[in-house]
PDB file of C-alpha atoms in Angstrom:
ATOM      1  CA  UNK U 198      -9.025 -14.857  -3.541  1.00 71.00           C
ATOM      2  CA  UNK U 199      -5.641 -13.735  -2.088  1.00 82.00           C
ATOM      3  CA  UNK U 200      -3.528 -12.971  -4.964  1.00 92.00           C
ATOM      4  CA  UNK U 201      -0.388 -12.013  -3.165  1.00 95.00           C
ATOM      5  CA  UNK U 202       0.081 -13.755   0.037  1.00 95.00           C
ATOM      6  CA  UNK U 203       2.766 -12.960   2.916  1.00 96.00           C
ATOM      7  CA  UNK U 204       2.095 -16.040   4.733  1.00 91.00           C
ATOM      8  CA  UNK U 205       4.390 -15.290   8.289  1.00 94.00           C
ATOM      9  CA  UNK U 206       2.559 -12.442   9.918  1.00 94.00           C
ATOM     10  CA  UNK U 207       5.770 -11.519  11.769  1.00 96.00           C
ATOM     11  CA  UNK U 208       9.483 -12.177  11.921  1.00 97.00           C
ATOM     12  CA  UNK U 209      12.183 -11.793  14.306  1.00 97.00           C
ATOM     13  CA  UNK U 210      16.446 -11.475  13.926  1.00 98.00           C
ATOM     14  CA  UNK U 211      18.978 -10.189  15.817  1.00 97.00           C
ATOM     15  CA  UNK U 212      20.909  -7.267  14.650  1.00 97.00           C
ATOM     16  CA  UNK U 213      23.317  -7.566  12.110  1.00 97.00           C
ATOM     17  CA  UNK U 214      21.615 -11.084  11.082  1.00 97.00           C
ATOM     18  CA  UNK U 215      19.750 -11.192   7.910  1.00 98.00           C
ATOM     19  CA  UNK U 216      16.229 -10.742   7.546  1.00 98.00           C
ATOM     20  CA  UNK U 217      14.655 -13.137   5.031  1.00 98.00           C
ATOM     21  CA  UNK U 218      10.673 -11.818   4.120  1.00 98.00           C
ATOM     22  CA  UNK U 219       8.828 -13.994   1.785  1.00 98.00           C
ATOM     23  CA  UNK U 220       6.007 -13.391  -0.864  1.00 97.00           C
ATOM     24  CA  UNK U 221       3.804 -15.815  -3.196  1.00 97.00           C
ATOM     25  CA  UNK U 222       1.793 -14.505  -5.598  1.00 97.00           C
ATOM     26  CA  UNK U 223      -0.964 -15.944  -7.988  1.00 96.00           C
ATOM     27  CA  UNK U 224      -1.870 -14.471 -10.747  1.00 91.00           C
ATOM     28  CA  UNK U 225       0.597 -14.460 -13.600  1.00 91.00           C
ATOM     29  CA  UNK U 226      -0.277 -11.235 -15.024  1.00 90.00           C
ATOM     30  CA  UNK U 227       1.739  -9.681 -12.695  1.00 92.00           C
ATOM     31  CA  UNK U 228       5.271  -8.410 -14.225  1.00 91.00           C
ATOM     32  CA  UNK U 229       6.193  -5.847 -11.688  1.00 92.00           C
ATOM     33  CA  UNK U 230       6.999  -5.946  -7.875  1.00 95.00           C
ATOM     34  CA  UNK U 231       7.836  -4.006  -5.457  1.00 95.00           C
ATOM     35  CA  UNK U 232       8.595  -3.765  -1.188  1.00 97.00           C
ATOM     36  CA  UNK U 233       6.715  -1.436   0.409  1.00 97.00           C
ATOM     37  CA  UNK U 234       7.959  -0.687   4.502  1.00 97.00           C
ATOM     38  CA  UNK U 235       5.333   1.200   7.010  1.00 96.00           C
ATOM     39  CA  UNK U 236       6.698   2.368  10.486  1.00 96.00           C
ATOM     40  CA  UNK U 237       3.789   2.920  13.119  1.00 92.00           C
ATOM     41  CA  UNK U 238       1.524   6.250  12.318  1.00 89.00           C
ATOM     42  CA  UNK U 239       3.144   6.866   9.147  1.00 93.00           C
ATOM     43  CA  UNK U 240       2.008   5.966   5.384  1.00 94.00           C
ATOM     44  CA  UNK U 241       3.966   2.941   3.843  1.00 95.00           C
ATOM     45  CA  UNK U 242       7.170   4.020   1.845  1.00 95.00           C
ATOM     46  CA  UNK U 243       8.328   2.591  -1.501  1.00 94.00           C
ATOM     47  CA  UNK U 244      12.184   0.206  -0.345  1.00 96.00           C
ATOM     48  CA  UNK U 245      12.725  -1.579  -3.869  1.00 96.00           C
ATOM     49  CA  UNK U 246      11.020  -3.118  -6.873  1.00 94.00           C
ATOM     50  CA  UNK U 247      11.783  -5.593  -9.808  1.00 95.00           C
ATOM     51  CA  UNK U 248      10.830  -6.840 -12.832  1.00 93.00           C
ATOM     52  CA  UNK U 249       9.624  -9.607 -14.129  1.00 93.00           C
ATOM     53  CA  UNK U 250      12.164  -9.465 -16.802  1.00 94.00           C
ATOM     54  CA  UNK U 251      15.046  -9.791 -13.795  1.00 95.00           C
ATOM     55  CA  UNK U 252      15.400 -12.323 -11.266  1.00 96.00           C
ATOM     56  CA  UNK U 253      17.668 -10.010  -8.583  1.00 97.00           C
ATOM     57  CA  UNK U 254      17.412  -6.181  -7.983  1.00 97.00           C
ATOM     58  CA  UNK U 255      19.993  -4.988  -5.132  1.00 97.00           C
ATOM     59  CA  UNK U 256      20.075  -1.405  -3.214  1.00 96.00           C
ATOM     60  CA  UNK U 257      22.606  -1.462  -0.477  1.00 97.00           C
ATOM     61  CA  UNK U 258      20.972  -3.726   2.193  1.00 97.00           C
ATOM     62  CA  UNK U 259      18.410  -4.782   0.558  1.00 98.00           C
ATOM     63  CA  UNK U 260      18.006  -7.463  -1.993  1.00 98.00           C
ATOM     64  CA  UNK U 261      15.218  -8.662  -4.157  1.00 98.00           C
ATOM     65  CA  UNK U 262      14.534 -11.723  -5.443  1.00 98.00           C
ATOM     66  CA  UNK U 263      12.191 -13.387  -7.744  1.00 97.00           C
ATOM     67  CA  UNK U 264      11.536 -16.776  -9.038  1.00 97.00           C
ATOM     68  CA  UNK U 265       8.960 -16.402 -11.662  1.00 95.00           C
ATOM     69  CA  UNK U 266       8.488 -20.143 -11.893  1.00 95.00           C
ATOM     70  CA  UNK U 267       7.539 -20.354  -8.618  1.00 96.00           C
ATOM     71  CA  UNK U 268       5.580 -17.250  -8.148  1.00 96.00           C
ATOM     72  CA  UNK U 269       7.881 -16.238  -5.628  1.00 97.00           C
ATOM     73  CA  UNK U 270       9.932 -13.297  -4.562  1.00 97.00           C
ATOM     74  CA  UNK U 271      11.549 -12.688  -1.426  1.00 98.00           C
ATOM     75  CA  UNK U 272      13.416  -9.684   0.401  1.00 98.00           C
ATOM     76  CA  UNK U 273      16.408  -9.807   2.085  1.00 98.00           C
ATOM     77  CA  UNK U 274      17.805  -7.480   4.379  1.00 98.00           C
ATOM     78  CA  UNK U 275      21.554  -7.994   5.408  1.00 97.00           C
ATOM     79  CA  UNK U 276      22.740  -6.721   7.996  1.00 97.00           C
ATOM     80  CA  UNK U 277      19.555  -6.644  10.035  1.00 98.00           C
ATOM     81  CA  UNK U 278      19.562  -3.253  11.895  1.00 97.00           C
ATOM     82  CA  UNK U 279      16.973  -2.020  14.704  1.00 97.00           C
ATOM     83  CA  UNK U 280      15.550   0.546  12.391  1.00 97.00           C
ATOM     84  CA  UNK U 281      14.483  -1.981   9.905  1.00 97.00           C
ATOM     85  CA  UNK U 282      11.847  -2.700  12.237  1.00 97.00           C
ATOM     86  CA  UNK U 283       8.414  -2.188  10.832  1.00 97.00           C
ATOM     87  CA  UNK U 284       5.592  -3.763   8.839  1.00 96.00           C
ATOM     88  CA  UNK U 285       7.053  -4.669   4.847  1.00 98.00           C
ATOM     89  CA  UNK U 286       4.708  -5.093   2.355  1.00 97.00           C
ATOM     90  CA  UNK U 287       4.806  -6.791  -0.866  1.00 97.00           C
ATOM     91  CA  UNK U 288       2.989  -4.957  -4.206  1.00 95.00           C
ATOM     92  CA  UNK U 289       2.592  -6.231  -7.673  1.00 94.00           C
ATOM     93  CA  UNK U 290       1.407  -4.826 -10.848  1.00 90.00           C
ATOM     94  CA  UNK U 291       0.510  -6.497 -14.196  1.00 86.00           C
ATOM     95  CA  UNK U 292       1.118  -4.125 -17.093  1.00 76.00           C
ATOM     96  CA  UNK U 293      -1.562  -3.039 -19.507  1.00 63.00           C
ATOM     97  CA  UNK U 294      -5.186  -2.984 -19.006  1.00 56.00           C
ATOM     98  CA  UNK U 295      -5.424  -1.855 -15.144  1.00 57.00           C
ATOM     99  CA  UNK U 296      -1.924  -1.944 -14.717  1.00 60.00           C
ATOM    100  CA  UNK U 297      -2.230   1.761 -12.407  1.00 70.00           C
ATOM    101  CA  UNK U 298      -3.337  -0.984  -9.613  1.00 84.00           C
ATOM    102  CA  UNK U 299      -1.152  -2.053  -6.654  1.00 90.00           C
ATOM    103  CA  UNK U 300      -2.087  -5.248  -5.295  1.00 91.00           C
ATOM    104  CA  UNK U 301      -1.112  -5.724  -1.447  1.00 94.00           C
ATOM    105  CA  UNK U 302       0.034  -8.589   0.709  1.00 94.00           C
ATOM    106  CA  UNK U 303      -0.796  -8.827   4.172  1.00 94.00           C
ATOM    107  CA  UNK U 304       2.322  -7.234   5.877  1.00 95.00           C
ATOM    108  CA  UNK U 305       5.040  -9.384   7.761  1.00 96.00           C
ATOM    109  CA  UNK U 306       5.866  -7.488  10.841  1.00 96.00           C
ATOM    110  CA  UNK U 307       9.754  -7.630  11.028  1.00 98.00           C
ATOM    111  CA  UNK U 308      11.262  -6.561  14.821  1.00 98.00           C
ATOM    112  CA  UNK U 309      14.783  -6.656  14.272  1.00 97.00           C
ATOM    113  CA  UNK U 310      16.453  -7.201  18.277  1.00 96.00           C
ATOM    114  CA  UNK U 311      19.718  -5.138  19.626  1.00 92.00           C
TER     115      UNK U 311
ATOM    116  CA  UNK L 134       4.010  21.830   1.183  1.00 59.00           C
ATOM    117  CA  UNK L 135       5.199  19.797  -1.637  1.00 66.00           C
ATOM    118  CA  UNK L 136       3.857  15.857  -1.552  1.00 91.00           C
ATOM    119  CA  UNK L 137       0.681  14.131  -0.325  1.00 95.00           C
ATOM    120  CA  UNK L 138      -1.670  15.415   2.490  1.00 95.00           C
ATOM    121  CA  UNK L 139      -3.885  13.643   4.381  1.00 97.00           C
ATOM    122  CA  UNK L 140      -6.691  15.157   6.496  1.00 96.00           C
ATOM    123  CA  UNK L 141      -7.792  15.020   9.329  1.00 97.00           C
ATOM    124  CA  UNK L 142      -5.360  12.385  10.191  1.00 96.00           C
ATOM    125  CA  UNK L 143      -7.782  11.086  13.570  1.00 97.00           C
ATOM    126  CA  UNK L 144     -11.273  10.799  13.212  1.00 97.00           C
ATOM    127  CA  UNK L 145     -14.000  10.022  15.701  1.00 97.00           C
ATOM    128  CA  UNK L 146     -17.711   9.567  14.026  1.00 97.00           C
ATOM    129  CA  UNK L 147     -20.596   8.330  15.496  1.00 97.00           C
ATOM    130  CA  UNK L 148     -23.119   5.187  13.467  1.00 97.00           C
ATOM    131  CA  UNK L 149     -24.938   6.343  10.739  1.00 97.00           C
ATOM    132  CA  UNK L 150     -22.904   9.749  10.076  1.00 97.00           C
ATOM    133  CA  UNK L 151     -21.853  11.572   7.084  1.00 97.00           C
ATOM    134  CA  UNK L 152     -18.040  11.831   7.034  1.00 97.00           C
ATOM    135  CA  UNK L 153     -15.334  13.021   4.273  1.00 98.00           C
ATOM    136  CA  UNK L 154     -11.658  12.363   4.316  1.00 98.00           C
ATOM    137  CA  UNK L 155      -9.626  14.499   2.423  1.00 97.00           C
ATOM    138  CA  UNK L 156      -6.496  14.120   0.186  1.00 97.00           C
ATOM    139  CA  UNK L 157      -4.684  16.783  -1.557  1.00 97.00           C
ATOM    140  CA  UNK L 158      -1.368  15.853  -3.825  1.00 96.00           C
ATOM    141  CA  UNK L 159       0.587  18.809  -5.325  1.00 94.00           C
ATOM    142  CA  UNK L 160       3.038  16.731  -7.995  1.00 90.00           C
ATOM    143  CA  UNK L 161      -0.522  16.872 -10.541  1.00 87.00           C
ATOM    144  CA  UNK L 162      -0.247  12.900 -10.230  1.00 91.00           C
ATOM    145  CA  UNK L 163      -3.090  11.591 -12.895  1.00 90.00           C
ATOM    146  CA  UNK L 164      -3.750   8.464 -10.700  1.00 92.00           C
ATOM    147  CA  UNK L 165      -5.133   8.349  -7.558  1.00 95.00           C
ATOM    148  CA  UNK L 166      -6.163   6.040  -4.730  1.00 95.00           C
ATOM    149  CA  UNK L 167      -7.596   4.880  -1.262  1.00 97.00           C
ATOM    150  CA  UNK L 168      -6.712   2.119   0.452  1.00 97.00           C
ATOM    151  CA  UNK L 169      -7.995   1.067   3.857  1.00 97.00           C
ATOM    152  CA  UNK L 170      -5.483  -0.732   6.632  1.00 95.00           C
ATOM    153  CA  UNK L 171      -6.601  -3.097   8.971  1.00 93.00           C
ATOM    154  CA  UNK L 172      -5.162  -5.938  11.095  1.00 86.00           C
ATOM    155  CA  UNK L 173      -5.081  -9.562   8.918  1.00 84.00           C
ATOM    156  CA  UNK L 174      -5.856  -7.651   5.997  1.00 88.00           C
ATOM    157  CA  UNK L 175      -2.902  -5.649   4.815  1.00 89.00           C
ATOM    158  CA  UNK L 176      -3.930  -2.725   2.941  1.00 93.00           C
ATOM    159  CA  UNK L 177      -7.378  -2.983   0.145  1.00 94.00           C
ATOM    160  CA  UNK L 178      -7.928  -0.752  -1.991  1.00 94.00           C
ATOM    161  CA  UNK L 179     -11.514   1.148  -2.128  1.00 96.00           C
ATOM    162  CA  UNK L 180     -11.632   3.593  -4.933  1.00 96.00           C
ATOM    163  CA  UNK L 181      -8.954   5.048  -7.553  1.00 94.00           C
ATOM    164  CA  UNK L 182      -8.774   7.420 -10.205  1.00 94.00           C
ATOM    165  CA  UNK L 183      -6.890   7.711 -13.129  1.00 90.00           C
ATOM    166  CA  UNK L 184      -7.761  11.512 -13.978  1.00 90.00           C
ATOM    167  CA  UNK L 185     -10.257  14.475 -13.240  1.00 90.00           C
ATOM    168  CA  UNK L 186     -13.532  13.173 -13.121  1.00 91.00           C
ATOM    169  CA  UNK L 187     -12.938   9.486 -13.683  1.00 92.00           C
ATOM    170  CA  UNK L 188     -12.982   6.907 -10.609  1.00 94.00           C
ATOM    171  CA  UNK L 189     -13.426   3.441 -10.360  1.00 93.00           C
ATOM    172  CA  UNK L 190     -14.323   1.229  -7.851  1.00 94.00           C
ATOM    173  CA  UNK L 191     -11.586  -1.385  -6.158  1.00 92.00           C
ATOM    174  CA  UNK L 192     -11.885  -4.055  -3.828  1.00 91.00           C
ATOM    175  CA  UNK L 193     -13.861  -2.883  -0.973  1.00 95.00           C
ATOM    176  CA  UNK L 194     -16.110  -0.002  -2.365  1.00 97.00           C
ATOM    177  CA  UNK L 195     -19.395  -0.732  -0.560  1.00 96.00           C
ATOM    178  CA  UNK L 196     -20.332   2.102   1.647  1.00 96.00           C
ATOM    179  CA  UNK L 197     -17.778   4.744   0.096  1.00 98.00           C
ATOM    180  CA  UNK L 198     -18.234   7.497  -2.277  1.00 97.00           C
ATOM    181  CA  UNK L 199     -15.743   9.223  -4.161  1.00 97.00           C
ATOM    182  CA  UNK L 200     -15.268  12.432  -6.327  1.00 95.00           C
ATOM    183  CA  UNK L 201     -12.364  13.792  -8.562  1.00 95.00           C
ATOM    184  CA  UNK L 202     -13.058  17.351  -9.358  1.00 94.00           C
ATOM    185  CA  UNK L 203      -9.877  18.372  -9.405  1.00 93.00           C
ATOM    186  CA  UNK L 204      -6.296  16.342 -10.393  1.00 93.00           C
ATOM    187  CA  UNK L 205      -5.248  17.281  -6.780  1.00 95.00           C
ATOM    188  CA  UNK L 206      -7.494  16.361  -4.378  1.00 96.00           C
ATOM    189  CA  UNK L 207      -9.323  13.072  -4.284  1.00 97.00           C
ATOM    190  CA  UNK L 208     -11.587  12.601  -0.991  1.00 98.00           C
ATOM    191  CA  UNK L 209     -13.287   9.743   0.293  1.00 98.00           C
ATOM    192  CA  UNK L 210     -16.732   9.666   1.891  1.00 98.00           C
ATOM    193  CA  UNK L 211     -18.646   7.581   4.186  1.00 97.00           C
ATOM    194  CA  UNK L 212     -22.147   8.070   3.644  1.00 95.00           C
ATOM    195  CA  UNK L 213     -23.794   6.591   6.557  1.00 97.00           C
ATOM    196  CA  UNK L 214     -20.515   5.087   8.713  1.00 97.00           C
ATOM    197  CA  UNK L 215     -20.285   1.971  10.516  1.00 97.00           C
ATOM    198  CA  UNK L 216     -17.767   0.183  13.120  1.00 97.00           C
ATOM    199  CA  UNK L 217     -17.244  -1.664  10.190  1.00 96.00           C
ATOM    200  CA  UNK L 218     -15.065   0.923   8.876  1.00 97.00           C
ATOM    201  CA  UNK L 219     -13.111   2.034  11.802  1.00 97.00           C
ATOM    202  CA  UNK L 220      -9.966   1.259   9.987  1.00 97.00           C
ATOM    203  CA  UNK L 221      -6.896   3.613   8.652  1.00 97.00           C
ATOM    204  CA  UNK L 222      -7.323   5.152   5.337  1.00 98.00           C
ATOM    205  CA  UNK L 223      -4.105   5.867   3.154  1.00 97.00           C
ATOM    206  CA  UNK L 224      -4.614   8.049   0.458  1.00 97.00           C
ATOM    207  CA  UNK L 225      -1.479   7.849  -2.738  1.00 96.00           C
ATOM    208  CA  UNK L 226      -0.818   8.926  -6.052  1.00 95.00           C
ATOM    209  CA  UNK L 227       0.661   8.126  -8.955  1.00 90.00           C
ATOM    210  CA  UNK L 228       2.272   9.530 -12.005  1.00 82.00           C
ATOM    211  CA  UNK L 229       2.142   8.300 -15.554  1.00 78.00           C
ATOM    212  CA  UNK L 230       4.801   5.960 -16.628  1.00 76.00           C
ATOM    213  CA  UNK L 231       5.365   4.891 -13.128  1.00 78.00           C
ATOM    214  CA  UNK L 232       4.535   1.665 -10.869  1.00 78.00           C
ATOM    215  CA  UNK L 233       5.268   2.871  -7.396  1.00 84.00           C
ATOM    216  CA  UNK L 234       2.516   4.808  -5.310  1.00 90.00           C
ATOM    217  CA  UNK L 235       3.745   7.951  -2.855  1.00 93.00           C
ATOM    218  CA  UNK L 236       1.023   7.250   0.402  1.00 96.00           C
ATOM    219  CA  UNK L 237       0.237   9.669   2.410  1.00 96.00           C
ATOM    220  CA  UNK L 238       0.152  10.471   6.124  1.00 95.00           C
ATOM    221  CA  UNK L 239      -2.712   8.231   7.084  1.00 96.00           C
ATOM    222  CA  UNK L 240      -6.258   9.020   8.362  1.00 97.00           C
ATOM    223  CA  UNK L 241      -7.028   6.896  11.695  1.00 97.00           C
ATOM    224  CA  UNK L 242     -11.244   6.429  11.638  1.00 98.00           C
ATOM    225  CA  UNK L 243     -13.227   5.394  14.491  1.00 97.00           C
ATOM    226  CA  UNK L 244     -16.784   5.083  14.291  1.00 97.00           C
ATOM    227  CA  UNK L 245     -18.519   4.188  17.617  1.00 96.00           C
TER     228      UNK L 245
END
């Protein structure tokens, strides 16, 4: 049982565009999330996070989003620029008991084109 | 170095060998992990520890082994491999208080 799903494998935008990555989750223990980005050969870097207790968390180009009624956060990425190319991951954490556990998406593989 | 270290960071086994991937952190994180990579899968975590001496078992455990002697270093074993688990292994810590993981390098496996 998936319980955070990245259901587009791979997305594609022209520079200076915006990027628009998607995330569902299921289980709603979880109260923190976070963006994970992963370049070829290299271990996956932290971008952003938010809480459940927020609905938008910005840091320069990149913009979180979550709809807790929903289950649904999303990243966005304006403007689009080449080196944003790589696999993004969404996380999420629920707070006490195991709450030292990431749980993963899939990856969306984002190719951002000159 | 300061940060996580992954080693060897390519591996080629044959079926049925012994192999150990290592991970050394130098921040004296208290939680630990190992995830494993592969295509349609996104990463699944195998083992973690919160401390010296205390692991737990994650998602995908079956066929690993894990020890935590020592805060820093936290590595993974494959008793007998399979292709199975030709895969890449991230290794990433954690420090009290905190959500976010630090991953290292990567280890790419092949078992043939």
């Amino acid at each position: 049982d998936q319980q955070v799903k990245q259901n587009s494998p791979s997305l594609s935008v022209q520079e200076g565009r915006i990027s628009i990555l998607n995330c569902d989750y299921t289980n709603s223990m979880f109260d923190y999330f976070l963006w994970y980005k992963k370049y070829p050969a290299e271990g996956p870097t932290f971008l952003i996070s938010i809480s459940s207790i927020k609905d938008k968390n910005e840091d320069g180009r990149f913009t979180v989003f979550l709809n807790k009624s929903a289950k649904h956060l999303s990243l966005h990425i304006v403007p689009s620029q080449p080196g944003d190319s790589a696999v993004y991951f969404c996380a999420a954490s629920a707070s006490g008991g195991s709450n030292y556990k990431l749980t993963f998406g899939k990856g969306t593989l984002l190719t951002v084109n000159p | 170095d300061a940060g996580i270290t992954q080693s060897p960071r390519y591996k080629i086994t044959e079926t049925g060998r012994q192999v150990t991937l290592m991970c050394h952190q130098t921040w004296s994180h208290s939680y630990m992990f190992w995830y494993r990579q592969d295509l349609g899968h996104g990463l699944r975590l195998i083992y973690y520890s919160a401390a010296a001496d205390i692991t737990d078992k994650g998602e995908v455990p079956d066929g690993y082994v894990v020890s935590r002697s020592k805060t820093e270093n936290f590595p993974l074993t494959l008793e007998s491999a399979t292709r199975s688990q030709t895969s890449v292994y991230f290794c990433a810590s954690r420090n009290q208080g905190d959500y976010g993981y630090t991953f290292g390098s990567g280890t790419r496996l092949t078992v043939v």
